[in-house]
CSV table of C-alpha atoms and ligand atoms in Angstrom, one decimal:
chain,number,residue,atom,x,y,z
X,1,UNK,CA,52.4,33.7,94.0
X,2,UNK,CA,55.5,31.3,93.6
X,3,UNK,CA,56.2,29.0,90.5
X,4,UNK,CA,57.0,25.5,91.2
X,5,UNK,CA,58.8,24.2,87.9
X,6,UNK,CA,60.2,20.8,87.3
X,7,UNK,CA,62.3,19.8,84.4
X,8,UNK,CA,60.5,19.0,81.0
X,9,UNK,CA,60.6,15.8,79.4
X,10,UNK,CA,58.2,16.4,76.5
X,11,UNK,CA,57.4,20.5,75.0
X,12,UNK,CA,55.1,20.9,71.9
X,13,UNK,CA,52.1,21.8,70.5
X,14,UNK,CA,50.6,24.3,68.4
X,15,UNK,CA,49.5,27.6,70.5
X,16,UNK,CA,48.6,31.4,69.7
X,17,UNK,CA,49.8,34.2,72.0
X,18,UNK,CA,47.8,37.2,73.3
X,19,UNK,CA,47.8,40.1,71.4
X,20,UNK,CA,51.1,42.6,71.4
X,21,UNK,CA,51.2,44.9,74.4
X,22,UNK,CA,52.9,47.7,72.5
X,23,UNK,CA,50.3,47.8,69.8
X,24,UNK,CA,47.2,47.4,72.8
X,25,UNK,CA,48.4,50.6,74.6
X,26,UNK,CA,48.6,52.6,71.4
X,27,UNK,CA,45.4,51.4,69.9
X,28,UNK,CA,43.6,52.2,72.7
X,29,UNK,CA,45.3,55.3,72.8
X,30,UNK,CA,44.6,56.4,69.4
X,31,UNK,CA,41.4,55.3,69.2
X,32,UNK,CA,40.3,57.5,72.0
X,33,UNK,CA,41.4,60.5,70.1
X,34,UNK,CA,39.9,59.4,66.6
X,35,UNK,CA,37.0,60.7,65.2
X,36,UNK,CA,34.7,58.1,66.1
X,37,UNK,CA,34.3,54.2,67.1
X,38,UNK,CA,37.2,51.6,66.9
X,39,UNK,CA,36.6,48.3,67.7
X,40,UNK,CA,40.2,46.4,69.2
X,41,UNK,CA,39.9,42.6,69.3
X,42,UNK,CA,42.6,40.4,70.9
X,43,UNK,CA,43.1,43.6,73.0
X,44,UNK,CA,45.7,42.0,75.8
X,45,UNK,CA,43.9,41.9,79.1
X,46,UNK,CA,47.2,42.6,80.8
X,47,UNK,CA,47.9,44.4,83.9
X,48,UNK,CA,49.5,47.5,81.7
X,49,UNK,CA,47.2,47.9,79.2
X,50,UNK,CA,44.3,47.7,82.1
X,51,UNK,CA,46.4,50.8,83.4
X,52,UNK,CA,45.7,52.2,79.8
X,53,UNK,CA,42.2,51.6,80.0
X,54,UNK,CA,42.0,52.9,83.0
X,55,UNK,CA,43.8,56.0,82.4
X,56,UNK,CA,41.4,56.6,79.3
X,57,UNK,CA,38.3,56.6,81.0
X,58,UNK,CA,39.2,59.0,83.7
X,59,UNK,CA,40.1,61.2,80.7
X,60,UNK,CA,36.6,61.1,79.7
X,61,UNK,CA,36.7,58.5,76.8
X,62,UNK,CA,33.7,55.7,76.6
X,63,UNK,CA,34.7,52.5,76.1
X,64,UNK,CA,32.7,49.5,76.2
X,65,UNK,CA,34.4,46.1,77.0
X,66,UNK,CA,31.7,42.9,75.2
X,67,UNK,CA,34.6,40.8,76.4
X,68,UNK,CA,37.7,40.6,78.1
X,69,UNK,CA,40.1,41.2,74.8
X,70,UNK,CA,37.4,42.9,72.8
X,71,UNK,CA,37.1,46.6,73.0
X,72,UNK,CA,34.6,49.3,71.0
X,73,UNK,CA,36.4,52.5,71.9
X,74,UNK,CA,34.0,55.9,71.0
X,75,UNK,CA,36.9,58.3,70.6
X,76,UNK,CA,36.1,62.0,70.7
X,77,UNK,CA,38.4,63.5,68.1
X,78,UNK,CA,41.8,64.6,69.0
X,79,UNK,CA,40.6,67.1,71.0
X,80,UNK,CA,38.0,65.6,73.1
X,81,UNK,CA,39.7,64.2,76.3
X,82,UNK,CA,38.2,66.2,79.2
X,83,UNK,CA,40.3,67.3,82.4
X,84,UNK,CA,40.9,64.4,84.4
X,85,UNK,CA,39.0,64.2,88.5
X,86,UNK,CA,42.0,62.3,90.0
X,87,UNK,CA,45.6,61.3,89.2
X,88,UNK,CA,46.1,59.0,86.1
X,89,UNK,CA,47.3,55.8,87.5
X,90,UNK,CA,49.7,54.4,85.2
X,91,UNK,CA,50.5,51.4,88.1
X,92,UNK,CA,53.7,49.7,86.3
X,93,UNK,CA,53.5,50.7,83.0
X,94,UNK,CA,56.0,53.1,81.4
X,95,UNK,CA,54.5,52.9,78.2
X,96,UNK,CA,51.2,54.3,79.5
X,97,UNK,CA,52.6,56.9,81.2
X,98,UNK,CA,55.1,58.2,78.5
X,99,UNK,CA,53.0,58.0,75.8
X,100,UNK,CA,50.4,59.6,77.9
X,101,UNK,CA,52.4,62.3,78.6
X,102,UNK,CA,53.2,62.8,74.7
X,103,UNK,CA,49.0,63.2,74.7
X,104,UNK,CA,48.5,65.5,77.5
X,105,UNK,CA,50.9,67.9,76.1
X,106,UNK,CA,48.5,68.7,73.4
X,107,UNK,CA,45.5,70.1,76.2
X,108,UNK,CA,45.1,73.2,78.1
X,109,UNK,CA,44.1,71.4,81.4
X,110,UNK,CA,46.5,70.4,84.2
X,111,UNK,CA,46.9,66.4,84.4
X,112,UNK,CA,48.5,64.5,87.1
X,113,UNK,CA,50.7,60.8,86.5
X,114,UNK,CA,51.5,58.7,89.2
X,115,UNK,CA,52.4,55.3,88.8
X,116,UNK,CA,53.1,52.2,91.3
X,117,UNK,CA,57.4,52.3,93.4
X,118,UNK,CA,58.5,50.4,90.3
X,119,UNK,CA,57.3,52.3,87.4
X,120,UNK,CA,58.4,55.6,90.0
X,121,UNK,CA,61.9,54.5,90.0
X,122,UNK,CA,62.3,54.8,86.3
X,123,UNK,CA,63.4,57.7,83.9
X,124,UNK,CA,60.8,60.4,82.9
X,125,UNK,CA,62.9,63.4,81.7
X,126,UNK,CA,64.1,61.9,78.6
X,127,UNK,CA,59.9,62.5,77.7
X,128,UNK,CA,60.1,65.2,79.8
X,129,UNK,CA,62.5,67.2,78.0
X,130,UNK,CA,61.5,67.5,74.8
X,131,UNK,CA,58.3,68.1,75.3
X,132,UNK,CA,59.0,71.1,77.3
X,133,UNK,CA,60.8,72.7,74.3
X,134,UNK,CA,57.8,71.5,72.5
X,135,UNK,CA,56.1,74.6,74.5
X,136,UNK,CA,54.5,72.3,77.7
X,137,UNK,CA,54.8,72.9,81.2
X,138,UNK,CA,55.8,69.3,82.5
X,139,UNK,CA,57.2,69.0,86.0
X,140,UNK,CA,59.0,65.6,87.1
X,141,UNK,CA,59.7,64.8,90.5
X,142,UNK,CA,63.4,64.5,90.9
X,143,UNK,CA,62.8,62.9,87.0
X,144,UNK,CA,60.7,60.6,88.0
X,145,UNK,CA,56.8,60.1,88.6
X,146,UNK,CA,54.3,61.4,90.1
X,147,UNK,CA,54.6,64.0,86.9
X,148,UNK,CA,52.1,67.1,86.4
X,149,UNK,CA,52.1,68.1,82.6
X,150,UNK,CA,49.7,71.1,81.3
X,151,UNK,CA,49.6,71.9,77.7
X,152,UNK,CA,48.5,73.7,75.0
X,153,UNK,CA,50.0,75.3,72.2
X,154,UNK,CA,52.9,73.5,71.2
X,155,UNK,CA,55.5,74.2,68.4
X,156,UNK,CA,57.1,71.6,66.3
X,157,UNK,CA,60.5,70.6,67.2
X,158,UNK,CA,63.8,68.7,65.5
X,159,UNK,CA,65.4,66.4,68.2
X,160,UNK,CA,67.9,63.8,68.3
X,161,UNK,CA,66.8,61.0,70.9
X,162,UNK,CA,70.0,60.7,73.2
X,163,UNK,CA,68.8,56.4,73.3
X,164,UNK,CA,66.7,54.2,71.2
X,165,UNK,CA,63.6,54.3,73.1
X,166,UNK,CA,60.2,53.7,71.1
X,167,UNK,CA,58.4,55.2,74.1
X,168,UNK,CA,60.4,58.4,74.1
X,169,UNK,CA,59.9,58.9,70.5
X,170,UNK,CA,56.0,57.5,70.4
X,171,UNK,CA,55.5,60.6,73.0
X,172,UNK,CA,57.0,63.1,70.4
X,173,UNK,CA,55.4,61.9,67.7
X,174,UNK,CA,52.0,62.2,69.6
X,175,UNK,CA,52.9,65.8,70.9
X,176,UNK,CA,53.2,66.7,67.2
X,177,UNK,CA,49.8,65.7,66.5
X,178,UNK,CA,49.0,69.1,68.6
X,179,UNK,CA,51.8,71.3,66.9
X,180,UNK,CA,51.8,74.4,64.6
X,181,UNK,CA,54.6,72.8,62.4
X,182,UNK,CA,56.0,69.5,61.6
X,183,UNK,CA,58.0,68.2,64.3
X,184,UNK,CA,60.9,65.2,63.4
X,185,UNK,CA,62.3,63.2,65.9
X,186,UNK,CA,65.9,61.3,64.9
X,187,UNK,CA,67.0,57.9,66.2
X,188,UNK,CA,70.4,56.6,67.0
X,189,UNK,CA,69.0,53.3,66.0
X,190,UNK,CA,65.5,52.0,64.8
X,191,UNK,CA,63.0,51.4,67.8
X,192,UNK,CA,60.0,49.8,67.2
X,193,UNK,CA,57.6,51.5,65.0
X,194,UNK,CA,53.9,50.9,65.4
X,195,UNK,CA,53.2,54.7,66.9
X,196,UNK,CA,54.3,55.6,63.3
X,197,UNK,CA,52.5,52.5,61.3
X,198,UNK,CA,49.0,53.2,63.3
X,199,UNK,CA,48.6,57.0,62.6
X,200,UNK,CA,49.6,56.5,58.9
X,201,UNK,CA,46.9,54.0,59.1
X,202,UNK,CA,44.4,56.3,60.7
X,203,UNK,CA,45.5,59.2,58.1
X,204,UNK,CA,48.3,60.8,59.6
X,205,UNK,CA,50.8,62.1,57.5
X,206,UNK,CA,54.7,60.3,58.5
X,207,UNK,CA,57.7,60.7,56.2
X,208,UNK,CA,60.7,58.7,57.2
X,209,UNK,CA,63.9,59.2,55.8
X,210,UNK,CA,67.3,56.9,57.5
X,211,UNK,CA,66.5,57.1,61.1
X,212,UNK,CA,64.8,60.7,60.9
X,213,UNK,CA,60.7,60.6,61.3
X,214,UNK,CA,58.7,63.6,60.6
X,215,UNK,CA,55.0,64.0,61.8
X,216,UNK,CA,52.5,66.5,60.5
X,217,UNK,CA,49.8,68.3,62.7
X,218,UNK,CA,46.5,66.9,61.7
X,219,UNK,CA,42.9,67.6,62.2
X,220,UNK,CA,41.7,64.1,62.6
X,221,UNK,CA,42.5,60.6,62.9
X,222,UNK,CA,39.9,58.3,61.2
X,223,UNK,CA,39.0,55.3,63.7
X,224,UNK,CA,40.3,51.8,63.3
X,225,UNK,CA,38.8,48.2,63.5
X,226,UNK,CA,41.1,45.8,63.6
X,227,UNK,CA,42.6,42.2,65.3
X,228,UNK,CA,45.2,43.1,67.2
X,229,UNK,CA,48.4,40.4,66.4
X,230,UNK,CA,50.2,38.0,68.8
X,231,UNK,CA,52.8,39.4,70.9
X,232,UNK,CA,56.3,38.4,69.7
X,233,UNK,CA,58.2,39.0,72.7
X,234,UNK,CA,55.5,36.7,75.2
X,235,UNK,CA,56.1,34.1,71.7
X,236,UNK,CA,59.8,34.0,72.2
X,237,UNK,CA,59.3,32.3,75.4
X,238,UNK,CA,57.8,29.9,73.9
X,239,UNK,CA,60.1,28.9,70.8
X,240,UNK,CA,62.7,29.2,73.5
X,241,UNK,CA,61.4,26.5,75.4
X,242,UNK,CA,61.2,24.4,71.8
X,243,UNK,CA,64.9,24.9,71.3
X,244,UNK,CA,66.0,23.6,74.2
X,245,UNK,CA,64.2,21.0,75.3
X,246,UNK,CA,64.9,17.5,73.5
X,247,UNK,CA,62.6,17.0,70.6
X,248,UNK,CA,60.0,20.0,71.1
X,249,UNK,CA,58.2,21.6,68.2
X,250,UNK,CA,55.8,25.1,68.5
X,251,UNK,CA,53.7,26.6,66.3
X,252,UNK,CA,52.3,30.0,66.9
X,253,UNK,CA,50.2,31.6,64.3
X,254,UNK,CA,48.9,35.0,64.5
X,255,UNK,CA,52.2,37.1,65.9
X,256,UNK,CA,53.2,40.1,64.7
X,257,UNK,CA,56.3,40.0,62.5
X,258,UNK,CA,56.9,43.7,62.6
X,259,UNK,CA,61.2,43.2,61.8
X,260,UNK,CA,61.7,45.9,64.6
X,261,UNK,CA,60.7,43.5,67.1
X,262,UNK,CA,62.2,40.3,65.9
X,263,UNK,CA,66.3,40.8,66.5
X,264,UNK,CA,66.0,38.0,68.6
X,265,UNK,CA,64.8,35.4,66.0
X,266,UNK,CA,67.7,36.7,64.1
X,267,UNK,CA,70.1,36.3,66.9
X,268,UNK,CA,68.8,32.9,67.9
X,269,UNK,CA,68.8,31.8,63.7
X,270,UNK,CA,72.2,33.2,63.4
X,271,UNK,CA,73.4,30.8,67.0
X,272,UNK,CA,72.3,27.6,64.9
X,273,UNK,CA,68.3,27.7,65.8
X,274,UNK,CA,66.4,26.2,63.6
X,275,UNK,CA,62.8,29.0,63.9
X,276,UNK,CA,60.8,29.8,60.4
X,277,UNK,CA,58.8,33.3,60.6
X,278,UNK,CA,56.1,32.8,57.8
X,279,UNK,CA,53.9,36.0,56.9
X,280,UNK,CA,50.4,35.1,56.2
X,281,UNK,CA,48.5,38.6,57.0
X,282,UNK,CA,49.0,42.7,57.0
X,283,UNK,CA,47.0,44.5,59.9
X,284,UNK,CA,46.9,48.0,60.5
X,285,UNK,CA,50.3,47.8,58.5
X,286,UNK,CA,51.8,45.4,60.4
X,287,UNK,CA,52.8,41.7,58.9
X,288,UNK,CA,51.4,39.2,61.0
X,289,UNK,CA,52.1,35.2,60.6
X,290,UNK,CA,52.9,32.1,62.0
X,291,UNK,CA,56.3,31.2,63.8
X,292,UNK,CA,58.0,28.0,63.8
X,293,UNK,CA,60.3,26.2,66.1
X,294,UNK,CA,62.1,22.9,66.6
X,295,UNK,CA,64.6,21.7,69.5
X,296,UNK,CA,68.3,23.1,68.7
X,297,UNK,CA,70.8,20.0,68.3
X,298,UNK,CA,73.7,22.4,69.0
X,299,UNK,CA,74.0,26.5,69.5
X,300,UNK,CA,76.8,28.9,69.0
X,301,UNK,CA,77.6,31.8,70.9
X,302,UNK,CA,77.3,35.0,69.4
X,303,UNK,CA,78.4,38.7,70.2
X,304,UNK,CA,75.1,41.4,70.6
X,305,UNK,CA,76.1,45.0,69.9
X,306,UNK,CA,74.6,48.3,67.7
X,307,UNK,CA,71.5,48.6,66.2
X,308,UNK,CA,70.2,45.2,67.0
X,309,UNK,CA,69.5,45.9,70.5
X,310,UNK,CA,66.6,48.0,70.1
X,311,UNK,CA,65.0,45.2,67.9
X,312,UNK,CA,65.4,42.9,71.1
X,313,UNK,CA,65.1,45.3,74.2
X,314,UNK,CA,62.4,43.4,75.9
X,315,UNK,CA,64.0,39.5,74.9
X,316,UNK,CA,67.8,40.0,76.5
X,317,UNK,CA,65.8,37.6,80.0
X,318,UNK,CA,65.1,34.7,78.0
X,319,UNK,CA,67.9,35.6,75.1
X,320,UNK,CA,70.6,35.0,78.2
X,321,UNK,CA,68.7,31.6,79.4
X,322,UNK,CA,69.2,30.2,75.8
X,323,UNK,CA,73.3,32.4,75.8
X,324,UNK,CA,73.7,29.2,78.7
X,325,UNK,CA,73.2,26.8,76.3
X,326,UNK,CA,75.6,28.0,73.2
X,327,UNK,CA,78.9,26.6,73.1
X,328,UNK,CA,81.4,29.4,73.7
X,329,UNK,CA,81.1,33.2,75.5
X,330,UNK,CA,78.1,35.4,74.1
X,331,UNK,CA,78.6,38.9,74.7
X,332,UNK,CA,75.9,41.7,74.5
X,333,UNK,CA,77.0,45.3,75.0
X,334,UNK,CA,75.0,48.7,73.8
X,335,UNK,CA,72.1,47.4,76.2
X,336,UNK,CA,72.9,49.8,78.9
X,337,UNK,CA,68.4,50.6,78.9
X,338,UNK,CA,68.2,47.3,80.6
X,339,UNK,CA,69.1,48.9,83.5
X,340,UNK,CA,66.0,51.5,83.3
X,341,UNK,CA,63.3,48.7,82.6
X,342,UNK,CA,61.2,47.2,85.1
X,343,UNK,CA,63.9,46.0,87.2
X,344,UNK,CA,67.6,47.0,86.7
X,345,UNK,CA,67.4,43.5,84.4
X,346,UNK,CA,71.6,43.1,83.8
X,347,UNK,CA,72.3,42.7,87.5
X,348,UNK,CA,68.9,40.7,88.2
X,349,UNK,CA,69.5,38.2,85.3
X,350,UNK,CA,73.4,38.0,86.8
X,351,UNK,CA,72.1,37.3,90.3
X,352,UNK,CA,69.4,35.2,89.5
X,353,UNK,CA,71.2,32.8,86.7
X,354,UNK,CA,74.2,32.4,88.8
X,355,UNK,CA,72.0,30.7,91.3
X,356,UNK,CA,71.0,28.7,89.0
X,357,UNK,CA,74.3,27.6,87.7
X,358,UNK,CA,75.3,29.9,84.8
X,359,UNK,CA,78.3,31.5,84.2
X,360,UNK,CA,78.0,35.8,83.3
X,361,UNK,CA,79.6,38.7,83.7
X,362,UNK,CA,78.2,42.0,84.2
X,363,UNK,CA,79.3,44.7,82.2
X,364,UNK,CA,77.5,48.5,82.5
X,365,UNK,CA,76.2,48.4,79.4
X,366,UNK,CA,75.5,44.2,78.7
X,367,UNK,CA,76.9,40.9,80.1
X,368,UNK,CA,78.5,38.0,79.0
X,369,UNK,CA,77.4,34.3,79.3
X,370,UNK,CA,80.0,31.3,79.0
X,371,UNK,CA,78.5,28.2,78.0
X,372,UNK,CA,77.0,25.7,77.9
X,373,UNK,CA,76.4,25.1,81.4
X,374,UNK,CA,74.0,22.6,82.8
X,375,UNK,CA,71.7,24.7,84.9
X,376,UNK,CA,70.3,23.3,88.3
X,377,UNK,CA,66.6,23.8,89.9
X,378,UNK,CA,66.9,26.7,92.8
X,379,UNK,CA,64.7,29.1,94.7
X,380,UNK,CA,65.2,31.9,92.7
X,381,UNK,CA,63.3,35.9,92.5
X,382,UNK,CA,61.3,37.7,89.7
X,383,UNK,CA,62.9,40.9,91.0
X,384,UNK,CA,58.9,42.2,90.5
X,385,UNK,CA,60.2,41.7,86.5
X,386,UNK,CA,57.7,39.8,84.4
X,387,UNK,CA,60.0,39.2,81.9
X,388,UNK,CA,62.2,38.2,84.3
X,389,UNK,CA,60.1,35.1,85.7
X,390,UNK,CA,59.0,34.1,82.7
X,391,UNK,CA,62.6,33.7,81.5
X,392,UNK,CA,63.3,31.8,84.5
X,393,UNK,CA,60.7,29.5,84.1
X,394,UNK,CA,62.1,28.5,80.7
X,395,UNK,CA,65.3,28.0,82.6
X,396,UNK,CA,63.1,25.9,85.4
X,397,UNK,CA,62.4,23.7,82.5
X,398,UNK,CA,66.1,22.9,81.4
X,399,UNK,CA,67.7,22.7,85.0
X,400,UNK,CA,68.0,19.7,86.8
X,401,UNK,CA,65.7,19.6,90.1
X,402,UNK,CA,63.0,21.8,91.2
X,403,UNK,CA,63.0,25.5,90.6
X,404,UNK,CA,60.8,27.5,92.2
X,405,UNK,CA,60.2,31.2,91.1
X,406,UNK,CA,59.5,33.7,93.6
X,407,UNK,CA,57.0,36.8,93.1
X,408,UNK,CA,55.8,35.6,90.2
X,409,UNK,CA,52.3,37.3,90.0
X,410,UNK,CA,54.0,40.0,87.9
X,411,UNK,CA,53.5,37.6,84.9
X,412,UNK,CA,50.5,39.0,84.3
X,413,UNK,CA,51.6,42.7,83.9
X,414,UNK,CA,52.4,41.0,80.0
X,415,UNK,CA,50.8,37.3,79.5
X,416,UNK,CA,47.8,36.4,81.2
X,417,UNK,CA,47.6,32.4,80.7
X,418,UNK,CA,51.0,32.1,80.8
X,419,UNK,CA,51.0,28.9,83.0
X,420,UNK,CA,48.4,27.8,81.2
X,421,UNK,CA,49.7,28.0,78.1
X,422,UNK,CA,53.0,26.3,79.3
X,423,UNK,CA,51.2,23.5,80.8
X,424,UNK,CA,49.1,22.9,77.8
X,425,UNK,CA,52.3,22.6,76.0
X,426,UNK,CA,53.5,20.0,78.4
X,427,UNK,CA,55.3,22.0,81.1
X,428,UNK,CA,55.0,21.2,84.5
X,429,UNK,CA,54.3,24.2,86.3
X,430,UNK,CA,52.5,24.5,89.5
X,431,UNK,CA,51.3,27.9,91.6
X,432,UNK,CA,51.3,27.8,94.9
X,433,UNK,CA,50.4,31.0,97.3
S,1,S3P,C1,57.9,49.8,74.5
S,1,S3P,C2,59.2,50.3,74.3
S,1,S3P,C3,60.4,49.8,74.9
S,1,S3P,C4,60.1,48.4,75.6
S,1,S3P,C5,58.8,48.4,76.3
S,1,S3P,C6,57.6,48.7,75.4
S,1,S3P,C7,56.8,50.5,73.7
S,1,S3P,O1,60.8,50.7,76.0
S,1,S3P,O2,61.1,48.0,76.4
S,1,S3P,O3,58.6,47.1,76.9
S,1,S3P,O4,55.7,49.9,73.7
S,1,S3P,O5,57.0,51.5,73.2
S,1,S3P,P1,61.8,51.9,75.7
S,1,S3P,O6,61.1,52.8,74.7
S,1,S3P,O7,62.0,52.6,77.0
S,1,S3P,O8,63.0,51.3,75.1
């Protein structure tokens, strides 16, 4: 599918999200091994948490599906997946196959992960790794996927995550669910922390002390019922639109305000944006409420480094579409794991933005933007990247002329009804084959 985007004279409205992909895959996850059923509403319907679902069944786990976003999961108990008939597809989703991982590492039985040529271009030793001194057998190929893992009796480990990676640590942390002693995993930098808020919710026992986490072996998790929250990082799509187009307003209510995903809002705030993030709700431990945005009448550049960049690994696509429009040069650096995500996204924004105008460097570990430039419509390439082409989109919406977005299908690996939801703010987007 391409995108056929024409600049936007008019962006508002009031609009929820779908619900947070990070805290899909792990409820699904979790569920499966609780003790008991767990009903998931707004469960996102997206291409990687379908790879979840599917995953989860061919381990055994029932899971009825009364509509699309709804879910009643009838977990087993931690020990109740069964040995898997056929590879575990993870298609392009590295969360499902790292935390997975984590999972398997806990059972006797010999599982297979294979995942689509994106997801098998990307890093698997860093979960690899530790969970072999953990006490699993786990076999990469070449570090990447397909990877076998067999399990079983796994000791409790201290280890010090050479990145901030929430997968990386998620699989640790699940891995010493199954140990014979506490096992503690220490950040260089927070990463986002549902895997940690969700067990504590369904009785696991978590101390966390500076950047060091500790989990306890349990018996059981109790099951969970519970609405899962807006996604933040399909939401900041959305309020970037509303900052730059002349006179736009959104309102979103329902998103997860978990601080660990929001260092974008503060970046954007601290550039001169005028966003509100109002808490309404706690869910499963998680603060949940309504975010608010109006049209920027002028941003400053700003310079992104440290322990911010984990709090807005999955916004630097659309963070650099809005770094065109601040007045001076914003730099990012530390952000070196862009080039591991689903495309290597530092060169890919470089390549793509430039055709569209904008002014950035490439460094190895960030890039930096000099603005603001006026960006013009172009045939430009999701790189396979779904945040990718959504950011481009936004950047569709500001440019003068036509854009037009190739391979855009991938949209849906994180926000099914994007378009829509863009049109029904007043976008003018069109599909074509
Ligand atoms: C995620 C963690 C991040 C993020 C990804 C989702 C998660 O990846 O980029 O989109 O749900 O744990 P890393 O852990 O590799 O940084």
């Amino acid at each position: 599918m391409r995108l056929r985007i024409r600049p936007a004279n008019q962006f508002g409205g009031a609009i929820s999200v779908p619900g947070d992909k990070s805290i899909s895959h792990r409820m699904l996850l979790l569920s499966a091994l609780a003790d008991g059923t767990s009903s998931l509403q707004g469960w996102l319907p997206a291409a990687d948490c379908e790879a979840t679902l599917r995953c989860v069944r061919v381990l055994g786990v029932q899971v009825e599906r009364p509509a699309r976003d709804h879910l009643i999961v009838h977990g087993g108990g931690l020990r109740g997946l069964q040995p898997p008939s056929e590879p575990l597809d993870c298609g392009g989703s590295g969360t499902t196959m790292r935390l997975l991982m984590g999972i398997l590492a806990g059972f006797p039985f010999p599982s297979v992960l294979i995942g689509n040529p994106q997801l098998s271009r990307r890093p698997m030793e860093r979960v690899a790794q530790p969970l072999r001194q953990m006490g699993a057998e786990v076999f990469t190929t070449e570090g990447h996927a397909p990877v076998r893992v067999r399990g079983g009796f796994l000791h409790g480990i201290r280890y010090e995550l050479p990145m901030a990676s929430a997968q990386v640590k998620s699989a640790i942390l699940l891995a010493g669910l199954y140990a014979d002693c506490p096992t503690t995993v220490i950040e260089p930098a927070p990463s986002r922390d549902h895997t940690e808020r969700l067990l504590q919710a369904m009785g696991a026992t978590i101390r966390k002390e500076g950047n060091s986490i500790t989990i306890e072996p349990v018996e059981q998790l109790h099951p969970l019922s519970l609405t899962i929250p807006g996604d933040p990082s399909s939401a900041a799509f959305l309020i970037a639109a509303a900052l730059l187009i002349p006179g736009a307003h959104v309102q979103i209510p329902g998103v997860l305000l978990n601080p660990t995903r929001l260092g974008w809002l503060e970046a954007w705030q601290a550039m001169g944006a005028s966003i509100q993030a109002i808490p309404e709700d706690e869910v499963g431990g998680e603060r949940v409420g309504l975010l608010n945005a109006s049209a920027a009448a002028r941003l400053q550049a700003i310079e992104i480094a440290g322990a911010i960049v984990p709090r807005m690994i999955d916004e630097f696509p659309i963070f650099a579409v809005v770094a065109t429009q601040a007045e001076g040069v914003t730099r990012v650096r530390d952000a070196a794991e862009l080039r591991v995500k689903e495309s290597d996204r530092i060169a890919a924004l470089a390549t793509e933005l430039r055709r569209m105008g904008a002014r950035i460097e490439e460094y190895a570990d960030g890039f930096a933007i000099h603005g603001p430039t006026s960006l013009r419509g172009a045939l430009v390439h999701s790189h396979g990247d779904h945040r990718l082409a959504m950011a481009l989109t936004v950047a569709g919406l500001i440019a003068q002329g036509e854009t037009v977005i190739e391979d855009a299908d991938c949209i849906r690996d994180s926000f099914p009804g994007f378009v829509e939801t863009m049109q029904a703010l007043g976008a003018e987007i069109e599909p074509t084959p």
